[in-house]
Structure formats: structure tokens, C-alpha cells
PDB file of C-alpha atoms in Angstrom:
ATOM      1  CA  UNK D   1     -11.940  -1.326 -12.247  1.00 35.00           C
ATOM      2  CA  UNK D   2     -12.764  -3.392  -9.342  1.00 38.00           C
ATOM      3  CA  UNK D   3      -9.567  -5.234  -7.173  1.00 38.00           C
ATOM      4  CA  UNK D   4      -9.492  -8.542  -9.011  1.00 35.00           C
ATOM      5  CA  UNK D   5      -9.869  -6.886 -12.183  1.00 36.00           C
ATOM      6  CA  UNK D   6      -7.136  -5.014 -11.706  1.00 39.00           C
ATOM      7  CA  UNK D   7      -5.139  -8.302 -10.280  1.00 44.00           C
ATOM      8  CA  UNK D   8      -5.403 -10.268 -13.189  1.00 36.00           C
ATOM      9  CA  UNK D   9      -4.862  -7.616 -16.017  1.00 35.00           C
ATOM     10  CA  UNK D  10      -1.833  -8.269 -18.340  1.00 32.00           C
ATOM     11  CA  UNK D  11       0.753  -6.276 -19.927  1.00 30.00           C
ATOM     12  CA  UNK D  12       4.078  -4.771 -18.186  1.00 30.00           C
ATOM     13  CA  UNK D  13       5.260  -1.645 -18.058  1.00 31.00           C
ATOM     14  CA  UNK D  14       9.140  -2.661 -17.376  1.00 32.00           C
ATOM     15  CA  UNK D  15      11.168  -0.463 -14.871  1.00 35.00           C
ATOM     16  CA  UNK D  16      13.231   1.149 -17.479  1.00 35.00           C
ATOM     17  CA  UNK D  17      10.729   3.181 -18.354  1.00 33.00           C
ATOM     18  CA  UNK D  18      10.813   5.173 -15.723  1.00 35.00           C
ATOM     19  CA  UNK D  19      14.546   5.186 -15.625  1.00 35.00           C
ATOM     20  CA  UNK D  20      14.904   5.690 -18.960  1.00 33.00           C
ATOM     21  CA  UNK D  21      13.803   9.360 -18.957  1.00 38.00           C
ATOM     22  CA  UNK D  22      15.792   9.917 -16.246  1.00 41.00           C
ATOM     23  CA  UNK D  23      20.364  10.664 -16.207  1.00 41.00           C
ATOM     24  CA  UNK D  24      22.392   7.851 -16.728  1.00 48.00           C
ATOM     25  CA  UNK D  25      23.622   7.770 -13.211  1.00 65.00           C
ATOM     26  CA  UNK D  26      20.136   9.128 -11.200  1.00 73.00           C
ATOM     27  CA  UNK D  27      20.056   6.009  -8.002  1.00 77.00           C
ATOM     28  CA  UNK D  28      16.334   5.482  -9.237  1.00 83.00           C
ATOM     29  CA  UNK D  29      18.080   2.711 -11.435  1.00 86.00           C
ATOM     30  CA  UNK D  30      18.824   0.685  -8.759  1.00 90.00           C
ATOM     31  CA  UNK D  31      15.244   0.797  -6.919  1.00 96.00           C
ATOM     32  CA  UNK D  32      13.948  -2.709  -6.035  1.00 95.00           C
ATOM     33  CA  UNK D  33      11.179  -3.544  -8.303  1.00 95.00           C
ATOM     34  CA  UNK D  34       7.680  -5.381  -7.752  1.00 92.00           C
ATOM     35  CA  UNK D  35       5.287  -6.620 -10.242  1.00 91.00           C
ATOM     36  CA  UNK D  36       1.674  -5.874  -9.239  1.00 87.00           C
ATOM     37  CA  UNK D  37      -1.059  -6.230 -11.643  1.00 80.00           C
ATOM     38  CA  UNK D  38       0.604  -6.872 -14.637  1.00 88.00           C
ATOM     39  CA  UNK D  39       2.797  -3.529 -14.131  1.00 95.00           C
ATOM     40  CA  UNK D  40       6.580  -3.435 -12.367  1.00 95.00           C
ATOM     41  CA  UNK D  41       6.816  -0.590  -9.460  1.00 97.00           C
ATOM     42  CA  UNK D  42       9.803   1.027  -8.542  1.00 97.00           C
ATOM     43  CA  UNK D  43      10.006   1.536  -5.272  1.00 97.00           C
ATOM     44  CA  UNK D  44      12.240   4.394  -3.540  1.00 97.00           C
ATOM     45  CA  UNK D  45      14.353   4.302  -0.588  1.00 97.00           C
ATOM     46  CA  UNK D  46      12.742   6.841   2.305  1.00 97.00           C
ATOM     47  CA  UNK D  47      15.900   8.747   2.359  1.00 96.00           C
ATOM     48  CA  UNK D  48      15.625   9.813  -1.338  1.00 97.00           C
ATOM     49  CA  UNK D  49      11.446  10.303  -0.971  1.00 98.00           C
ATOM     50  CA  UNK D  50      12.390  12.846   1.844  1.00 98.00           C
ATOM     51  CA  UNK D  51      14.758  14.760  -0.148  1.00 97.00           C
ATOM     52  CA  UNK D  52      12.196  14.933  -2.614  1.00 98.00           C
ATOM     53  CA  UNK D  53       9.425  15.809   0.218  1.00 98.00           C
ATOM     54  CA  UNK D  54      12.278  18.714   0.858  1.00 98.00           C
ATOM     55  CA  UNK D  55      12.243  20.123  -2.153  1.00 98.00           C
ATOM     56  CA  UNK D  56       8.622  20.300  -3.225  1.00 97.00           C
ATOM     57  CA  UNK D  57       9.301  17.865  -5.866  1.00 98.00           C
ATOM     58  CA  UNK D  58       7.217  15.139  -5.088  1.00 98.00           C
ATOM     59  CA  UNK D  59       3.212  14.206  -4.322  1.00 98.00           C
ATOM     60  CA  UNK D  60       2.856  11.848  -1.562  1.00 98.00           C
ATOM     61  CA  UNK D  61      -0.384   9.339  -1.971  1.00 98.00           C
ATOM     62  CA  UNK D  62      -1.554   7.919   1.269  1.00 98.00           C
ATOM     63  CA  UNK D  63      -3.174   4.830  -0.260  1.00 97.00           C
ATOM     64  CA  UNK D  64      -4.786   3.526   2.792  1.00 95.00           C
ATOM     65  CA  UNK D  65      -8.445   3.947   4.205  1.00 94.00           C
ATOM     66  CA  UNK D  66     -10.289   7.185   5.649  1.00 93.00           C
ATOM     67  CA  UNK D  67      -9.881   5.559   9.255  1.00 91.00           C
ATOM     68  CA  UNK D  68      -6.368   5.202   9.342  1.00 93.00           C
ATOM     69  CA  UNK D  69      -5.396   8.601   7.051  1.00 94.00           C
ATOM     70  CA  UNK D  70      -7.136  10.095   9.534  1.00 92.00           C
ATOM     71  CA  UNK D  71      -5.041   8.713  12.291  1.00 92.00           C
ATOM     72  CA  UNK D  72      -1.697   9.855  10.956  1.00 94.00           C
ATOM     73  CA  UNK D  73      -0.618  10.317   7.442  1.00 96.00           C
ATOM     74  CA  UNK D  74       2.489  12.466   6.062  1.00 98.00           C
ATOM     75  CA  UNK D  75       2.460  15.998   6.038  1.00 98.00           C
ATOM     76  CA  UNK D  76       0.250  17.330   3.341  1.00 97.00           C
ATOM     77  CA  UNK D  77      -0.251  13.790   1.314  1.00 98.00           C
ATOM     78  CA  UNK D  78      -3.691  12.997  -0.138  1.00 98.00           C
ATOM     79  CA  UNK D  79      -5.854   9.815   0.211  1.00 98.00           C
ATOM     80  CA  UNK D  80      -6.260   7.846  -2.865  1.00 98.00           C
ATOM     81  CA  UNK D  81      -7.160   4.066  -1.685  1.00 96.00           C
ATOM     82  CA  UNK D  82      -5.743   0.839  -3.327  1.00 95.00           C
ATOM     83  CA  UNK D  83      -6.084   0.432  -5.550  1.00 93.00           C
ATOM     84  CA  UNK D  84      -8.346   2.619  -8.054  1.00 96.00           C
ATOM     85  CA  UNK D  85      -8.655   6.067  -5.540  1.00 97.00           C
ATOM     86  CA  UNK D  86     -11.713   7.036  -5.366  1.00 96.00           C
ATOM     87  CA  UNK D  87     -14.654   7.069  -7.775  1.00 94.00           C
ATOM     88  CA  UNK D  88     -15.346  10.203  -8.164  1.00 95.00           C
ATOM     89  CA  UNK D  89     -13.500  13.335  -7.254  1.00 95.00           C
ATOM     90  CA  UNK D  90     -10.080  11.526  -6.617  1.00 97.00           C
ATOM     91  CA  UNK D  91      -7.366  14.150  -5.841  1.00 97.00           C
ATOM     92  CA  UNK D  92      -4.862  12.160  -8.237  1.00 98.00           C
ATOM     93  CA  UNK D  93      -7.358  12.744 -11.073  1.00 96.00           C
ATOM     94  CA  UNK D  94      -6.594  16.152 -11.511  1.00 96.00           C
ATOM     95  CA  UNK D  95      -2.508  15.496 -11.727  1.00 98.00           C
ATOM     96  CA  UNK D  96      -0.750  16.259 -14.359  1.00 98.00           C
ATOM     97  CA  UNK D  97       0.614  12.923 -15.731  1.00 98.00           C
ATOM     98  CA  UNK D  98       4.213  14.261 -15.599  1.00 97.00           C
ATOM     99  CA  UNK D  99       3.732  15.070 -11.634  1.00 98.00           C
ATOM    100  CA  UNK D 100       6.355  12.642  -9.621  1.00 98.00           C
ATOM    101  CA  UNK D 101       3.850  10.354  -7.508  1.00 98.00           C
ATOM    102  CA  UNK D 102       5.197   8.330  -4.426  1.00 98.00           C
ATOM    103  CA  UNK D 103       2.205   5.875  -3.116  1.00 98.00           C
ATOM    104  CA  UNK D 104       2.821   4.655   0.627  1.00 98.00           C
ATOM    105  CA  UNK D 105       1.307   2.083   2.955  1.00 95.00           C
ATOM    106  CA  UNK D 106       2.375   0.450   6.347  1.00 90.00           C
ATOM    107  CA  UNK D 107       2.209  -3.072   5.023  1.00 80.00           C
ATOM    108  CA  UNK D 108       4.783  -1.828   3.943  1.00 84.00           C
ATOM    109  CA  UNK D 109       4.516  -1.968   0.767  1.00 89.00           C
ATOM    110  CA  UNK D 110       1.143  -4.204  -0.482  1.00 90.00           C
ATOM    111  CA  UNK D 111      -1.187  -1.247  -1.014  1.00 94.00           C
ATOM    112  CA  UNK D 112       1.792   1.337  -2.111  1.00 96.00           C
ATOM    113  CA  UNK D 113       2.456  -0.916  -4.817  1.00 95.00           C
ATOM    114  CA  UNK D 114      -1.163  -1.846  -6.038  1.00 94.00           C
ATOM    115  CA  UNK D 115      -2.069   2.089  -6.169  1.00 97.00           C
ATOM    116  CA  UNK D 116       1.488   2.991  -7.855  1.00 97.00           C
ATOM    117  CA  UNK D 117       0.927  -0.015 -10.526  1.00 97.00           C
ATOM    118  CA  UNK D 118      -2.809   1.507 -10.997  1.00 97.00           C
ATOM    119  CA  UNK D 119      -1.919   4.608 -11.677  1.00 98.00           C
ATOM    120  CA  UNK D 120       1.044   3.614 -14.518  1.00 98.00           C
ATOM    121  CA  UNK D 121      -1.472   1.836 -15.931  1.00 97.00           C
ATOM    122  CA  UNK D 122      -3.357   5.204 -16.110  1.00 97.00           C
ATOM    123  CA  UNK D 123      -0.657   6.777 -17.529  1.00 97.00           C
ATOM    124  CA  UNK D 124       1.205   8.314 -15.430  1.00 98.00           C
ATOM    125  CA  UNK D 125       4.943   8.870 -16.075  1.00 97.00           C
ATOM    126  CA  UNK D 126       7.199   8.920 -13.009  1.00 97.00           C
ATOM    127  CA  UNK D 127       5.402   6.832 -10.072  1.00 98.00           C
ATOM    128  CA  UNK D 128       7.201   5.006  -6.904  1.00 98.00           C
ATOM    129  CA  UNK D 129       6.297   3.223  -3.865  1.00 98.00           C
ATOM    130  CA  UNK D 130       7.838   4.091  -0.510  1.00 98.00           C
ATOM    131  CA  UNK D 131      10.164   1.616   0.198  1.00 96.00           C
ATOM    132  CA  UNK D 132       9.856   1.302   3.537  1.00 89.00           C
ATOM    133  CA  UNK D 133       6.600   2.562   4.261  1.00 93.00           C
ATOM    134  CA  UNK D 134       4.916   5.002   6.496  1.00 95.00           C
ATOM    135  CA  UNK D 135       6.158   3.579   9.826  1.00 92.00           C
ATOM    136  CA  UNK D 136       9.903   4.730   9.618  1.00 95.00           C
ATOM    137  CA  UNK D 137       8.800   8.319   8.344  1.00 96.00           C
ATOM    138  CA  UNK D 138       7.119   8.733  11.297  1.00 94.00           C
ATOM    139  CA  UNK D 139       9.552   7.349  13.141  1.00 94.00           C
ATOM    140  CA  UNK D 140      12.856   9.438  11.891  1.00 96.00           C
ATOM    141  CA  UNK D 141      10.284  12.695  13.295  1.00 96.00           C
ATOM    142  CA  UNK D 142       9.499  13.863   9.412  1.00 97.00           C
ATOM    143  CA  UNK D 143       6.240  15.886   8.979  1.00 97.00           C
ATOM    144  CA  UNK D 144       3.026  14.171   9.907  1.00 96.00           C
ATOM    145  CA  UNK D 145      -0.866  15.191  10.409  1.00 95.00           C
ATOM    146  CA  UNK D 146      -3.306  13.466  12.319  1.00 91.00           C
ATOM    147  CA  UNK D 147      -7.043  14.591  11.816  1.00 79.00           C
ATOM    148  CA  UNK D 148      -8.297  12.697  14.611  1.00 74.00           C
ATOM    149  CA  UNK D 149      -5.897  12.060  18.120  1.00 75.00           C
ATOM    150  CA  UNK D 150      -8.645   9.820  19.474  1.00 74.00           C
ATOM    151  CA  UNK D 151      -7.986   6.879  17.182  1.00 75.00           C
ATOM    152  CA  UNK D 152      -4.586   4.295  17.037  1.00 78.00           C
ATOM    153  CA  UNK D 153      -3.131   2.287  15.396  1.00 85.00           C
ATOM    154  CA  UNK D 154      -1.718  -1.137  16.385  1.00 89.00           C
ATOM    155  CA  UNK D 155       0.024  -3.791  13.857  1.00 90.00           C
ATOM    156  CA  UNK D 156      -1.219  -7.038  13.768  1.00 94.00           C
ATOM    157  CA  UNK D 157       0.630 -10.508  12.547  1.00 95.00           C
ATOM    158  CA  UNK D 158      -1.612 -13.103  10.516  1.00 97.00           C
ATOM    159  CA  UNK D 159       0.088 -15.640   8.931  1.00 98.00           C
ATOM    160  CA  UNK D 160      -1.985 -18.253   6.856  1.00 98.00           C
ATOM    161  CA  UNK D 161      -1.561 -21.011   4.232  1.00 98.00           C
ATOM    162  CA  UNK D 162      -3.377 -21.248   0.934  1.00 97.00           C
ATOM    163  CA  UNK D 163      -2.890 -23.971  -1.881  1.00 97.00           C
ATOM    164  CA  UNK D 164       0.862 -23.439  -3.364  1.00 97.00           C
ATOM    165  CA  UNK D 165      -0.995 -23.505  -7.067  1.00 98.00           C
ATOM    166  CA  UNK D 166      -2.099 -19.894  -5.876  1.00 97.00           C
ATOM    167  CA  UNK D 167       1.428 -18.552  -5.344  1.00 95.00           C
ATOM    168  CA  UNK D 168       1.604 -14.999  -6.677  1.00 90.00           C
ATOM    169  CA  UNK D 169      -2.114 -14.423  -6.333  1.00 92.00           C
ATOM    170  CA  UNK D 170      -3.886 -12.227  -2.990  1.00 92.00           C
ATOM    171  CA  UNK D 171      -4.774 -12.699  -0.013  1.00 96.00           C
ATOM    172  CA  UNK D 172      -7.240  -9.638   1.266  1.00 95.00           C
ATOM    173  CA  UNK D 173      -8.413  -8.509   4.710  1.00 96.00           C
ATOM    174  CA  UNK D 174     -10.762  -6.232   5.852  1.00 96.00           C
ATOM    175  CA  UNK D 175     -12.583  -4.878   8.661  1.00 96.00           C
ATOM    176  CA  UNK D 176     -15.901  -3.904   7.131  1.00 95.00           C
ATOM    177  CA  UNK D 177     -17.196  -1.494   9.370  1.00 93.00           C
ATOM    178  CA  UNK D 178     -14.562   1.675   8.111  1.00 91.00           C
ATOM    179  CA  UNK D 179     -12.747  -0.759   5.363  1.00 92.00           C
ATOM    180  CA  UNK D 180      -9.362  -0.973   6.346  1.00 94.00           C
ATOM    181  CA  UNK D 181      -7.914  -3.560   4.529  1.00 92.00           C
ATOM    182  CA  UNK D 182      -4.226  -4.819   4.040  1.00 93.00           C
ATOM    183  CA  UNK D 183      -3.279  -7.285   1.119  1.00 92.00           C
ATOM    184  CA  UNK D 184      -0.067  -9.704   0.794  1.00 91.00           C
ATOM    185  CA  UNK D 185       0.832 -12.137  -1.759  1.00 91.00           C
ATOM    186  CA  UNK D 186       0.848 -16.041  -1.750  1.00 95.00           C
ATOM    187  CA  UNK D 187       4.839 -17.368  -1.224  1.00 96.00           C
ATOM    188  CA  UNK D 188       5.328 -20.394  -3.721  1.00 97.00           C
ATOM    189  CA  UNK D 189       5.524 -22.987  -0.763  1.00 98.00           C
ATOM    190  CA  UNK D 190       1.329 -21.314  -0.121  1.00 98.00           C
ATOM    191  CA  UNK D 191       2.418 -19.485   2.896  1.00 98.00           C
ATOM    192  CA  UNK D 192       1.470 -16.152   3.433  1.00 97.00           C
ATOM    193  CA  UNK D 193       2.018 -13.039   6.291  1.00 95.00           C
ATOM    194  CA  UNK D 194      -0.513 -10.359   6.936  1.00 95.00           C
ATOM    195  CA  UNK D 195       0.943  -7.442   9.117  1.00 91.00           C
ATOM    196  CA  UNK D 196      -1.945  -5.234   9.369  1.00 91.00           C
ATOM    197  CA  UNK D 197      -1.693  -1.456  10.480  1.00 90.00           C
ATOM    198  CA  UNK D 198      -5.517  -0.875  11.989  1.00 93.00           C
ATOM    199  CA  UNK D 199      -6.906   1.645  13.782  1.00 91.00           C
ATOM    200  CA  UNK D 200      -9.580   0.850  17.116  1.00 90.00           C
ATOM    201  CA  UNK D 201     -10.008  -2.657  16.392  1.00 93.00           C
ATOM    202  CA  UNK D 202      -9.952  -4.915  19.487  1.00 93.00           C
ATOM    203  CA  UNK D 203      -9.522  -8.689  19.753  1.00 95.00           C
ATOM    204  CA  UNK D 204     -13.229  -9.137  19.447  1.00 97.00           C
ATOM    205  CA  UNK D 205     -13.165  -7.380  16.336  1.00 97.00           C
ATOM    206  CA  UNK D 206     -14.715  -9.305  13.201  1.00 97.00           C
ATOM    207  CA  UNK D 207     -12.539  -9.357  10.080  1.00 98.00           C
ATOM    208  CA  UNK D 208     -13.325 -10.244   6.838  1.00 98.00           C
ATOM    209  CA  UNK D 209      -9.991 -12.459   4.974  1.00 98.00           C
ATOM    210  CA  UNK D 210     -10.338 -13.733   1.234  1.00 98.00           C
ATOM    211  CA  UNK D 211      -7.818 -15.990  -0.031  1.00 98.00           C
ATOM    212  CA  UNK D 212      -7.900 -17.722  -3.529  1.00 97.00           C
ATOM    213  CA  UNK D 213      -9.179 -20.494  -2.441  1.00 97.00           C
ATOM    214  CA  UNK D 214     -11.333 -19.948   0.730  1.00 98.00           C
ATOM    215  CA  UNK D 215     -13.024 -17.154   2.044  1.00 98.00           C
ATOM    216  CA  UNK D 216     -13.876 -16.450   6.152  1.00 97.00           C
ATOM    217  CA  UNK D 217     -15.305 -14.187   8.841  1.00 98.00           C
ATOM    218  CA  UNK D 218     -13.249 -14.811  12.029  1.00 97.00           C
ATOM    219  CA  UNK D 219     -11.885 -12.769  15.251  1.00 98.00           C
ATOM    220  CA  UNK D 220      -8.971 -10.728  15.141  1.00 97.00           C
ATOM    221  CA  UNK D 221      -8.113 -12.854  18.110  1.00 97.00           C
ATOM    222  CA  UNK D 222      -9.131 -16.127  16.357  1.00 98.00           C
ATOM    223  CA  UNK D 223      -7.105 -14.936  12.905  1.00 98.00           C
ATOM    224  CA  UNK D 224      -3.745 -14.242  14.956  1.00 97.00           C
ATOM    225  CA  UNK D 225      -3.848 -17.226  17.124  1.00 97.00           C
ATOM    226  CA  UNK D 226      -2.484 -20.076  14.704  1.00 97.00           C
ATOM    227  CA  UNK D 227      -2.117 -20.669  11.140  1.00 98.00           C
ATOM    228  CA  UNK D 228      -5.039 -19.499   8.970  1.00 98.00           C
ATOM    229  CA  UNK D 229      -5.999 -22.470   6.410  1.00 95.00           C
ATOM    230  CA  UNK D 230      -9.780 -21.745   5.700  1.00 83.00           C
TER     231      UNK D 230
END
């Protein structure tokens, strides 16, 4: 299924799903909810993912690309890309569909949320986003692996402005050459904010940003210096 596919398929899968299975007073009740391709994702609070992390009860789903997994990524989590993982020999695939999933980002949310959605649409039973993201699990010193110490990461700030008609639809950016990418929704006055963990891109690097109504190759240094309108 490719992105916008995914984006504009219907039917929700409400919150209480989840919940439902779960004791009448379990916190995951009270998890802030998103709605990303027709599905509603729970996401968890980083204390409660850790505990979880603690007590080998969890999977963690890094849910970026190879370039910036490979920079740093939680201790023994897998890479499964927004949103569909990957085509063939995904490391999700061979989950049970019982198996409590946790899907992270550093947007800090965007991509956790498209993957999570995904994969309750594939059926699986008991799947969160990281509420916070991967920047304040690093941060509080939890477990993390890096596969390569030459590369960085650096967050960037784009903020833009598509037609208000598009509000709830995607915005996309990517940097072609390794395909990071970072996604974020159109607010209902058209506004919208890109912060965008990449790894060893430089000001001259060429970015490619899709909005609903306009499409452009520009500069990092170009997209971050003013208000992106197309």
C-alpha cells in the first residue's frame, strides 16, 4: 500500500479497542489519541514504554529510515519504515499479532503514528506510539545503539502554509539520496511545522517537500529561511 493510499483509507478502529481488553483501571485508558489513516493510535507516555522496555514486555519499532536507525535507535528495536515496513522480509511480519508493539519517531510523533495506525489496520491487537518520541529516551540515558558513530543528527524547523481546504491532509519531506523523510499534518488555519530529525545533511542539501497542493525541490537553507507557500 503506497503512502497516500494508506492516507486516504477509511474505517476506524476506535481507542477502546485496545483498552477494552485491557483492566478497568490499566492508565492506557487515558493515552492521548491520534487519528492517522482512518485508524485512532494510542499513544503511551515514555515512562510507562520504559517500564515495559524493563520487563521484556514490549517490541520497540524504530519507524524511521536506514540512515538515521543507523545513527542511534533504542536498544534492541527493529526498523520498520512509515508507514508499510518493508516489502519484503519486514521484521514485524513475523510477530505474533498479540505481541505489544510501540512505534517511535523524533517528529515526535508523525511517523510513530502512521506505522502504529498501519499495522492495526493489519491486525494487530495491542499497538502504541511513543508519546514523546525518541529524543527524551535518549536523553533520560535509557539503552541506545548506534551502528554507525560517523553520522548525526541535527533537527531542523520548516514551517509552511498550504490552502486551509487541505487541513488534516500531509505535508511530506524527503531527502532523496538515503530517504529520510518526516511528515506533519495541515492545521485548519493551512499552517503547518516540519521539525525534521536528519542525519549529514548540510544547508546546501536538496530536499524534496510535497504538500496537497504544491510540490518543490528547494535548499534546506532556502526551506528554513521563511514561510514555505509553493
Amino acid at each position: 500500500m503506497n503512502r497516500r493510499t494508506f492516507l486516504a483509507a477509511g474505517g476506524v478502529v476506535a481507542a477502546g479497542t485496545v483498552a477494552g481488553c485491557l483492566s478497568d483501571d490499566d492508565p492506557t485508558a487515558d493515552y492521548r489519541t491520534e487519528t492517522w489513516g482512518g485508524e485512532e493510535v494510542q499513544f503511551a507516555p515514555l515512562e510507562h514504554v520504559h517500564e515495559w522496555y524493563e520487563d521484556d514486555a514490549v517490541e520497540l519499532v524504530d519507524t524511521r529510515s536506514q540512515r538515521q536507525y543507523a545513527e542511534g535507535h533504542v536498544a534492541g528495536a527493529v526498523l520498520s519504515p512509515a508507514p508499510d515496513g518493508f516489502e519484503e522480509d519486514d521484521p514485524v511480519a513475523s510477530w505474533p499479532t498479540d505481541t505489544r508493539i510501540v512505534t517511535y519517531c523524533t517528529c515526535p510523533t508523525s511517523l510513530a503514528g502512521l506505522r502504529a495506525a498501519a499495522l492495526i489496520g493489519d491486525g494487530y491487537e495491542e499497538v502504541y506510539g511513543l508519546e514523546e518520541g525518541f529524543d527524551p529516551w535518549r536523553e533520560n540515558g535509557y539503552p541506545v545503539e548506534t551502528a554507525d558513530e560517523s553520522v548525526s543528527l541535527e533537527t531542523y524547523v520548516i514551517r509552511g502554509r498550504s490552502d486551509p481546504v487541505h487541513a488534516g491532509e500531509y505535508v511530506f519531506l524527503t531527502e532523496p539520496a538515503t530517504d529520510q523523510r518526516e511528515i506533519s499534518p495541515v492545521q485548519d488555519d493551512g499552517s503547518y511545522l516540519l521539525e525534521a530529525g536528519f542525519v549529514d545533511v548540510s544547508p546546501a542539501t536538496r530536499l524534496e517537500l510535497e504538500a496537497p497542493d504544491y510540490a518543490l525541490e528547494a535548499t534546506l537553507a532556502e526551506l528554513t529561511s521563511g514561510v514555505v507557500t509553493g
